[in-house]
Coordinates of C-alpha atoms and ligand atoms in Angstrom, one line a residue:
X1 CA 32.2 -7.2 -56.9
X2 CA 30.2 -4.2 -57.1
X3 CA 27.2 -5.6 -55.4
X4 CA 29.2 -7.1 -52.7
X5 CA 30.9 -3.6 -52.0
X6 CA 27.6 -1.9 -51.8
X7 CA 26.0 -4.9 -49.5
X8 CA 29.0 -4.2 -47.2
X9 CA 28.5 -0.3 -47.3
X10 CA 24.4 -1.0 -46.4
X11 CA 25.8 -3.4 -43.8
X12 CA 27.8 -0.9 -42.1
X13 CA 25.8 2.2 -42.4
X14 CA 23.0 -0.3 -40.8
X15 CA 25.8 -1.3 -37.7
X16 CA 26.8 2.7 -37.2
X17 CA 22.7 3.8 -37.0
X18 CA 22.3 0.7 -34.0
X19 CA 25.1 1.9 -32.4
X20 CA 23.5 5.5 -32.1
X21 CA 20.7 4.1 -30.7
X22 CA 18.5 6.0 -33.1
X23 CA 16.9 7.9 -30.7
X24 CA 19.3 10.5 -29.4
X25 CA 22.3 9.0 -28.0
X26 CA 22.2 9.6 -24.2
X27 CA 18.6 10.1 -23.7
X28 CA 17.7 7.1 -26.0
X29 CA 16.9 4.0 -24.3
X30 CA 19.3 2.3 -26.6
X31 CA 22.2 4.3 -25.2
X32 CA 24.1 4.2 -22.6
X33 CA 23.5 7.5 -20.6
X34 CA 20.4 8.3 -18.4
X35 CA 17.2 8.2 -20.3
X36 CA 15.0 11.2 -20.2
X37 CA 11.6 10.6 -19.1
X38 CA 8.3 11.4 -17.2
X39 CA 7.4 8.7 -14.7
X40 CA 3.9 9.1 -13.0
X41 CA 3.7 7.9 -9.6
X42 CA -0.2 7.8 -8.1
X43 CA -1.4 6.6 -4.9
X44 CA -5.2 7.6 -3.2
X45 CA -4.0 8.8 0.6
X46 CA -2.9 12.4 1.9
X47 CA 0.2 14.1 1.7
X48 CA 0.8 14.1 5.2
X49 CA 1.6 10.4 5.4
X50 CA 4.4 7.7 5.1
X51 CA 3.4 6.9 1.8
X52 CA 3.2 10.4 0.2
X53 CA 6.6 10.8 2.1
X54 CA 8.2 8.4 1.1
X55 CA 6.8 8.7 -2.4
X56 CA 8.7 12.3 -2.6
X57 CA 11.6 11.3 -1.3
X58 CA 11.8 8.8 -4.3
X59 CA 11.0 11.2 -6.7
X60 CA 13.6 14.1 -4.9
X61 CA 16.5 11.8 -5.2
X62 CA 15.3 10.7 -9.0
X63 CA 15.3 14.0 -10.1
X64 CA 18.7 14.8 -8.4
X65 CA 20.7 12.1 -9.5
X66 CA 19.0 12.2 -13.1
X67 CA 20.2 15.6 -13.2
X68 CA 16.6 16.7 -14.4
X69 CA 16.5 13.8 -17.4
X70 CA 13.8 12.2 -15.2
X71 CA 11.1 13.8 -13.9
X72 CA 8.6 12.4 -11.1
X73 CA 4.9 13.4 -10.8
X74 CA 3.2 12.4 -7.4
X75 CA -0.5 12.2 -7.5
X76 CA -2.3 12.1 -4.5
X77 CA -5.6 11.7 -3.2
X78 CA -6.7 9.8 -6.0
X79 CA -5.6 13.2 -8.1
X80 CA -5.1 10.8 -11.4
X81 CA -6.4 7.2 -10.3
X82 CA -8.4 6.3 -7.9
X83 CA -8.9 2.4 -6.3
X84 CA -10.8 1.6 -8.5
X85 CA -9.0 1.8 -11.1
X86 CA -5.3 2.0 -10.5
X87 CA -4.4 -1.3 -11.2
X88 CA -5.6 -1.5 -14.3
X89 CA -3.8 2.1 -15.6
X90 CA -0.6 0.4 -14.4
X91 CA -0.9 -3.1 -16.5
X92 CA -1.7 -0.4 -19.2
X93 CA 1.3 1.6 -18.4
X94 CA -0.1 4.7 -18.1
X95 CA 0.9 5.2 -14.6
X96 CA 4.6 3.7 -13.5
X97 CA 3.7 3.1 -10.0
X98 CA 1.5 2.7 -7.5
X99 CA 1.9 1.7 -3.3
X100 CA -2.1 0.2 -3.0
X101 CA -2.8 -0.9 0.6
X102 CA -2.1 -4.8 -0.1
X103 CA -5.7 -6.1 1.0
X104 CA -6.7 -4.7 -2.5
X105 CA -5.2 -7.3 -4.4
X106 CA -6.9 -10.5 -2.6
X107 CA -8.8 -10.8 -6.1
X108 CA -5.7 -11.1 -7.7
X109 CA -4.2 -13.4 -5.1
X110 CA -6.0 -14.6 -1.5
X111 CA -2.4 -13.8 0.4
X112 CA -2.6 -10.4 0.0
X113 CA -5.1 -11.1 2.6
X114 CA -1.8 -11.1 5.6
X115 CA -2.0 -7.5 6.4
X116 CA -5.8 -8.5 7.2
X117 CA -5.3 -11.2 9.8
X118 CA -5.9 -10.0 13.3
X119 CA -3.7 -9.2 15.4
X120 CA -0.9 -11.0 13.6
X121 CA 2.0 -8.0 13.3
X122 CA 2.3 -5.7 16.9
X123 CA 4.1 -3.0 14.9
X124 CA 5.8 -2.1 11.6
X125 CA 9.0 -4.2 12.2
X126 CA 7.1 -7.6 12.0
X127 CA 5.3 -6.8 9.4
X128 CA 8.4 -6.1 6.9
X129 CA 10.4 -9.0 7.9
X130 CA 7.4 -11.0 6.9
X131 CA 7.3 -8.5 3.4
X132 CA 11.1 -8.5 3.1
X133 CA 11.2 -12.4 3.6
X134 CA 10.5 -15.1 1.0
X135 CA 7.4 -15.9 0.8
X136 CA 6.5 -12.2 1.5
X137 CA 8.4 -11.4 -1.7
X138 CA 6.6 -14.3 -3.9
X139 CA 3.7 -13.0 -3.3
X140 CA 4.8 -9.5 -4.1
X141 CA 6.0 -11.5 -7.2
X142 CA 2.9 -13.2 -7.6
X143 CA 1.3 -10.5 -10.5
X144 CA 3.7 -11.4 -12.9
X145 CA 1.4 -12.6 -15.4
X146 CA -0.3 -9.3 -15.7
X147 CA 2.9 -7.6 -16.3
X148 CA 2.9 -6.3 -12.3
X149 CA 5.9 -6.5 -9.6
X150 CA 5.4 -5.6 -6.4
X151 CA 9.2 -4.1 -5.6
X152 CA 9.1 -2.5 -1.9
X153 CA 7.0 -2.9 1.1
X154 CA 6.0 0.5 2.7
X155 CA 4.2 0.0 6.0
X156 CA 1.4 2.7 7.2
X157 CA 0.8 0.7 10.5
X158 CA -2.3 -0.6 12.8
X159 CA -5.8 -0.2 12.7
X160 CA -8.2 0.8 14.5
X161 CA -12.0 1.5 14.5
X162 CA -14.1 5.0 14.5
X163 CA -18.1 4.3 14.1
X164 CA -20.6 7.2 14.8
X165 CA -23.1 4.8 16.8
X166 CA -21.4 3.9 20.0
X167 CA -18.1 3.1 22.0
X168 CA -16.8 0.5 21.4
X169 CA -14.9 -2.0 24.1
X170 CA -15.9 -5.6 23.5
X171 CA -16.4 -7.6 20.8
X172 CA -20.3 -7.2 21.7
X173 CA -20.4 -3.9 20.6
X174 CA -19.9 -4.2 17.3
X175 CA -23.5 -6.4 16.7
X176 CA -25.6 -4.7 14.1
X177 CA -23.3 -2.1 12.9
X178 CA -22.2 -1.4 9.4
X179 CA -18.0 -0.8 8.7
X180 CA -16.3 -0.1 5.7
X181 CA -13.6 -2.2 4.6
X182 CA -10.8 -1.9 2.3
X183 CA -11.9 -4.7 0.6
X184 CA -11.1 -8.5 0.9
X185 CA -12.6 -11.7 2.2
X186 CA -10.8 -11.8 5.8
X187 CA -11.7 -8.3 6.6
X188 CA -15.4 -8.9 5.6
X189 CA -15.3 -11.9 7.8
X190 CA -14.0 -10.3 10.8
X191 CA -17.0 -8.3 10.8
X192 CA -19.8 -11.2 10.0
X193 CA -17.9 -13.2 13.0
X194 CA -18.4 -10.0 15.4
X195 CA -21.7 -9.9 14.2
X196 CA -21.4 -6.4 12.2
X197 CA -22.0 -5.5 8.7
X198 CA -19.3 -4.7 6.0
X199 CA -18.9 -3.2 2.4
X200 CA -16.0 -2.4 0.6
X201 CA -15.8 1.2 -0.3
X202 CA -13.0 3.5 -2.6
X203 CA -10.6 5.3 -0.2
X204 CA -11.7 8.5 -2.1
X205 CA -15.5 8.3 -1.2
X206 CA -15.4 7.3 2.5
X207 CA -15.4 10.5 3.9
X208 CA -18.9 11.0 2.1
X209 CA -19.8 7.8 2.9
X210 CA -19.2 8.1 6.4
X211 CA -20.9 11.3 6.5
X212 CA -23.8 10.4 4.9
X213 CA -24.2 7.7 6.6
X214 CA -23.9 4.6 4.4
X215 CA -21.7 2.8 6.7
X216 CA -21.2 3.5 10.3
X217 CA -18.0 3.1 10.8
X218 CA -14.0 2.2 9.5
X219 CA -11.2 1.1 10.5
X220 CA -7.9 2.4 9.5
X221 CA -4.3 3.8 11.0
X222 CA -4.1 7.2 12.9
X223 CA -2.1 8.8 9.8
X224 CA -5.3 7.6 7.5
X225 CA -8.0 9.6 10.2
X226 CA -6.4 12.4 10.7
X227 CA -5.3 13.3 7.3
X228 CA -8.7 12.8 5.8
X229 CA -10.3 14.2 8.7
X230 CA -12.7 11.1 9.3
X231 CA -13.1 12.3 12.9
X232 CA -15.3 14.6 11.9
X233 CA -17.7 12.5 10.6
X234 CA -17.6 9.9 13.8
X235 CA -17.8 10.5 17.3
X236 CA -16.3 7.5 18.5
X237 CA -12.8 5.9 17.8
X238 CA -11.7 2.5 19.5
X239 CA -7.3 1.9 19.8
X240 CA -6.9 -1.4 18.8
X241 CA -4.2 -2.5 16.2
X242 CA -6.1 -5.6 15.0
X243 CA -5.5 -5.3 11.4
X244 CA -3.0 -2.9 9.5
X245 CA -2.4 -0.8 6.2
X246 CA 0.7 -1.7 4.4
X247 CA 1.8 -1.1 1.0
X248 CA 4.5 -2.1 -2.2
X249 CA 5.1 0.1 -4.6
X250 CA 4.1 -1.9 -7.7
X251 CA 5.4 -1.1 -11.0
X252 CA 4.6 -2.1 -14.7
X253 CA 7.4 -4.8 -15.7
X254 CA 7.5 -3.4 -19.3
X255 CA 8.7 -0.1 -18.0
X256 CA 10.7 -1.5 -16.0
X257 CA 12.2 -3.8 -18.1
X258 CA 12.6 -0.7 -20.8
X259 CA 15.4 1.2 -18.7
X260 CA 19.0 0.9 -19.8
X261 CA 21.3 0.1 -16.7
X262 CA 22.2 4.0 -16.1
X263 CA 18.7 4.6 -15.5
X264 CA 17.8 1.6 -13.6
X265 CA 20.6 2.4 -11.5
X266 CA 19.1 5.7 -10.5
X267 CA 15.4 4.5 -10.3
X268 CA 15.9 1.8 -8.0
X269 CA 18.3 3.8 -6.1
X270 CA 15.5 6.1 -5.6
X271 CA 13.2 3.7 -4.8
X272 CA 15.6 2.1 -1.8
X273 CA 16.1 5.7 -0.7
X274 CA 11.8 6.5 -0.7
X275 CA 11.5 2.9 1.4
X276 CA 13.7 3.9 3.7
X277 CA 11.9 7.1 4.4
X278 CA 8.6 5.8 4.2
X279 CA 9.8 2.7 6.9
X280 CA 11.2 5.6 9.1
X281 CA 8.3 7.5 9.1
X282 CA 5.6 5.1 9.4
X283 CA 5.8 5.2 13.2
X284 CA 6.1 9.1 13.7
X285 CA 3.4 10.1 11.4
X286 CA 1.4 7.5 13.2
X287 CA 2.1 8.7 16.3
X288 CA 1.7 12.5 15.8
X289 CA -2.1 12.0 13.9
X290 CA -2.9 10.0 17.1
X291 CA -2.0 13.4 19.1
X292 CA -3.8 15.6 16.7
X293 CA -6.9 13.6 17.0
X294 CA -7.0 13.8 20.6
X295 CA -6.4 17.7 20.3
X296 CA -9.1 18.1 17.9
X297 CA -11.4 16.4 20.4
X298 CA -13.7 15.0 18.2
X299 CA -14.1 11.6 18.9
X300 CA -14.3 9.9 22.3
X301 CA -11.6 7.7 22.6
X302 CA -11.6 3.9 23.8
X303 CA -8.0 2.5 24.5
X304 CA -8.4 -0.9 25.0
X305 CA -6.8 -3.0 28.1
X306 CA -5.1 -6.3 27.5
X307 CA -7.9 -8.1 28.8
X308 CA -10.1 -6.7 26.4
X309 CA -7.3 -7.0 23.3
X310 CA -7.5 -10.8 24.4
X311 CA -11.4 -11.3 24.0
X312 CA -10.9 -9.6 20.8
X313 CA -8.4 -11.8 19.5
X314 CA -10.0 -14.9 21.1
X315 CA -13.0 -13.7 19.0
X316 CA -11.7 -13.6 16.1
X317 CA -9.7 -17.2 16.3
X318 CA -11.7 -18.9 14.1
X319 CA -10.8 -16.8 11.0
X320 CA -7.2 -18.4 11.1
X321 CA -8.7 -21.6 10.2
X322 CA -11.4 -20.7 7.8
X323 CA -8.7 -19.1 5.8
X324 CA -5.9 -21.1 6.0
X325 CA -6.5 -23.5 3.2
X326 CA -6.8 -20.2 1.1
X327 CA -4.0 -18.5 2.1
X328 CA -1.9 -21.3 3.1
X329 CA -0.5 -23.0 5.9
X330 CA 3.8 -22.1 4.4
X331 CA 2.1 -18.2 4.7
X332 CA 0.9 -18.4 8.3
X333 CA 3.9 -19.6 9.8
X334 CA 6.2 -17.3 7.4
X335 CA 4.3 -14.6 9.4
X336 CA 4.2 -15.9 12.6
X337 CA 7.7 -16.6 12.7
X338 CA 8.0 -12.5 11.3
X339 CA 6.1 -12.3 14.0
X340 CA 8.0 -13.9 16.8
X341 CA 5.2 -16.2 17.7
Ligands
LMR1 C1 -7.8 2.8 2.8 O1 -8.4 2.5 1.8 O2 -8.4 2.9 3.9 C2 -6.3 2.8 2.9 O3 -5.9 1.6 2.4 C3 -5.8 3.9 2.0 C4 -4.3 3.9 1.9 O4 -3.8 3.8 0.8 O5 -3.7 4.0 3.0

């Protein structure tokens, strides 16, 4: 009797110390109130852009509606990670998110390569139905086995090329010259088929790069020039939209999957709040760099005519079909019906 008394007294004490989530109530994750935590946020670009926008937006709202139990860090400029190796600190946890440009994942999956195919998306809208849409969202889904989600496209927007050697205004013109690339195997080919060179290179080091240079040119969106101030290393800049810079904020699935509901609640509230900001700002910040490089004055500017938009494209047909068994047929038409093609 006595024994079965005391078993029921351990049995009880052991249900009321659960309850209490043995980690302080409130800000325990085994309680119901908002956690308290640090969540580190890193990306490699500017602060003047969408994505740092966007980014504190997310972290303003957080903070707010946490009332102060969370708190947001925002590296940029590769402050904490770089390219190189922000993926990895995220499948380790030691960063909570991260909003890569998406041609840095084709090693993890080819489709990332969509952003990369020319002249697919004409503006920002396109390019998030395709993101928003289902097969955009598998492949956003596609890291799962590495413990990675992708949960929210943010769009930068086009492309377009700055080299140091010449203007550029046919596809001619490219023959012999050296880009960097974010990285992937459509935007390498897109230069072997225009007869240029390409190497990838870390956002962080192309400045350097450029201005040392070990590649002559790069192609990227206005926001991206401006901001890191690549005009001053090139003397020639070429308007053409062929390729484009968009993002997802990717987080780890273990921290995600470690919030209680009061905390998700405000996290991904925050994160719909940052998308929206960073979607509304895409355009503007892209469109006010563009002005501040033509005020600066330091590159000579080539704004391409539809004629010569179509050679380009026509160029650069062939790199539809030499990917499409990689990337896959379901993807191409997911986009192109984005698209409106
Ligand atoms: C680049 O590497 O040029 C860009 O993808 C950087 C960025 O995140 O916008």
């Amino acid at each position: 009797m006595k024994k079965v008394t005391l078993s029921l007294l351990l049995l009880f004490s052991l249900i009321v110390l659960t309850a209490c989530g043995g980690s302080g109530g409130s800000s325990g994750a085994g309680g119901d109130g908002v956690q308290e935590m640090t969540i580190k946020f890193s990306h490699v670009v500017a602060e003047n852009t969408p994505k740092h926008q966007g980014a504190l937006a997310m972290k303003e709202y957080i903070e707010r509606e946490s009332d102060g139990a969370i708190t947001v860090e925002i590296y940029p400029n590769s402050s904490l990670f770089g390219d190189q190796d922000e993926y990895q600190n995220l499948v380790s946890n030691n960063v909570q998110f991260i909003a890569p440009d998406l041609t840095k994942f084709v090693g993890n999956n080819p489709q990332f390569n969509v952003p990369a195919l020319p002249f697919m998306f004409e503006n920002d809208d396109e390019a998030i139905a395709f993101w928003d849409g289902e097969k955009g969202q598998e492949i956003l889904g596609s890291l799962k086995d590495d413990g990675v989600v992708g949960l929210s496209m943010w769009p930068n927007g086009g492309k377009h090329l700055t080299n140091n050697k010449r203007a550029i205004d046919s596809p001619d013109d490219l023959e012999g010259l050296k880009f960097r690339t974010q990285g992937g195997q459509v935007l390498e080919a897109i230069y072997s088929e225009l007869g240029a060179g390409s190497e990838s290179i870390p956002f962080g080091e192309l400045y350097t790069a450029l201005d040392q240079g070990v590649v002559d040119g790069q192609e990227n969106t206005f926001s991206n020039i401006e901001s890191r101030k690549f005009d001053e290393v090139q003397t020639h800049m070429t308007v053409m939209n062929h390729t484009r810079v968009d993002y997802a904020v990717f987080t780890n699935t273990e921290f995600w999957d470690s919030m209680n509901a009061a905390t998700k609640e405000i996290v991904q509230a925050g994160l719909d709040e940052g998308t929206k900001v960073a979607r509304e700002e895409a355009k503007t910040l892209n469109e006010k760099a563009y002005e501040t490089i033509k005020e600066r004055g330091l590159v000579e500017i080539v704004e391409l005519t539809p004629e010569q938009i179509e050679e380009f494209r026509a160029a650069l047909e062939p790199i539809y079909a030499e990917f499409e068994e990689e990337i896959g047929t379901d993807v191409y038409e997911a986009a192109r019906e984005a698209a409106g093609q």
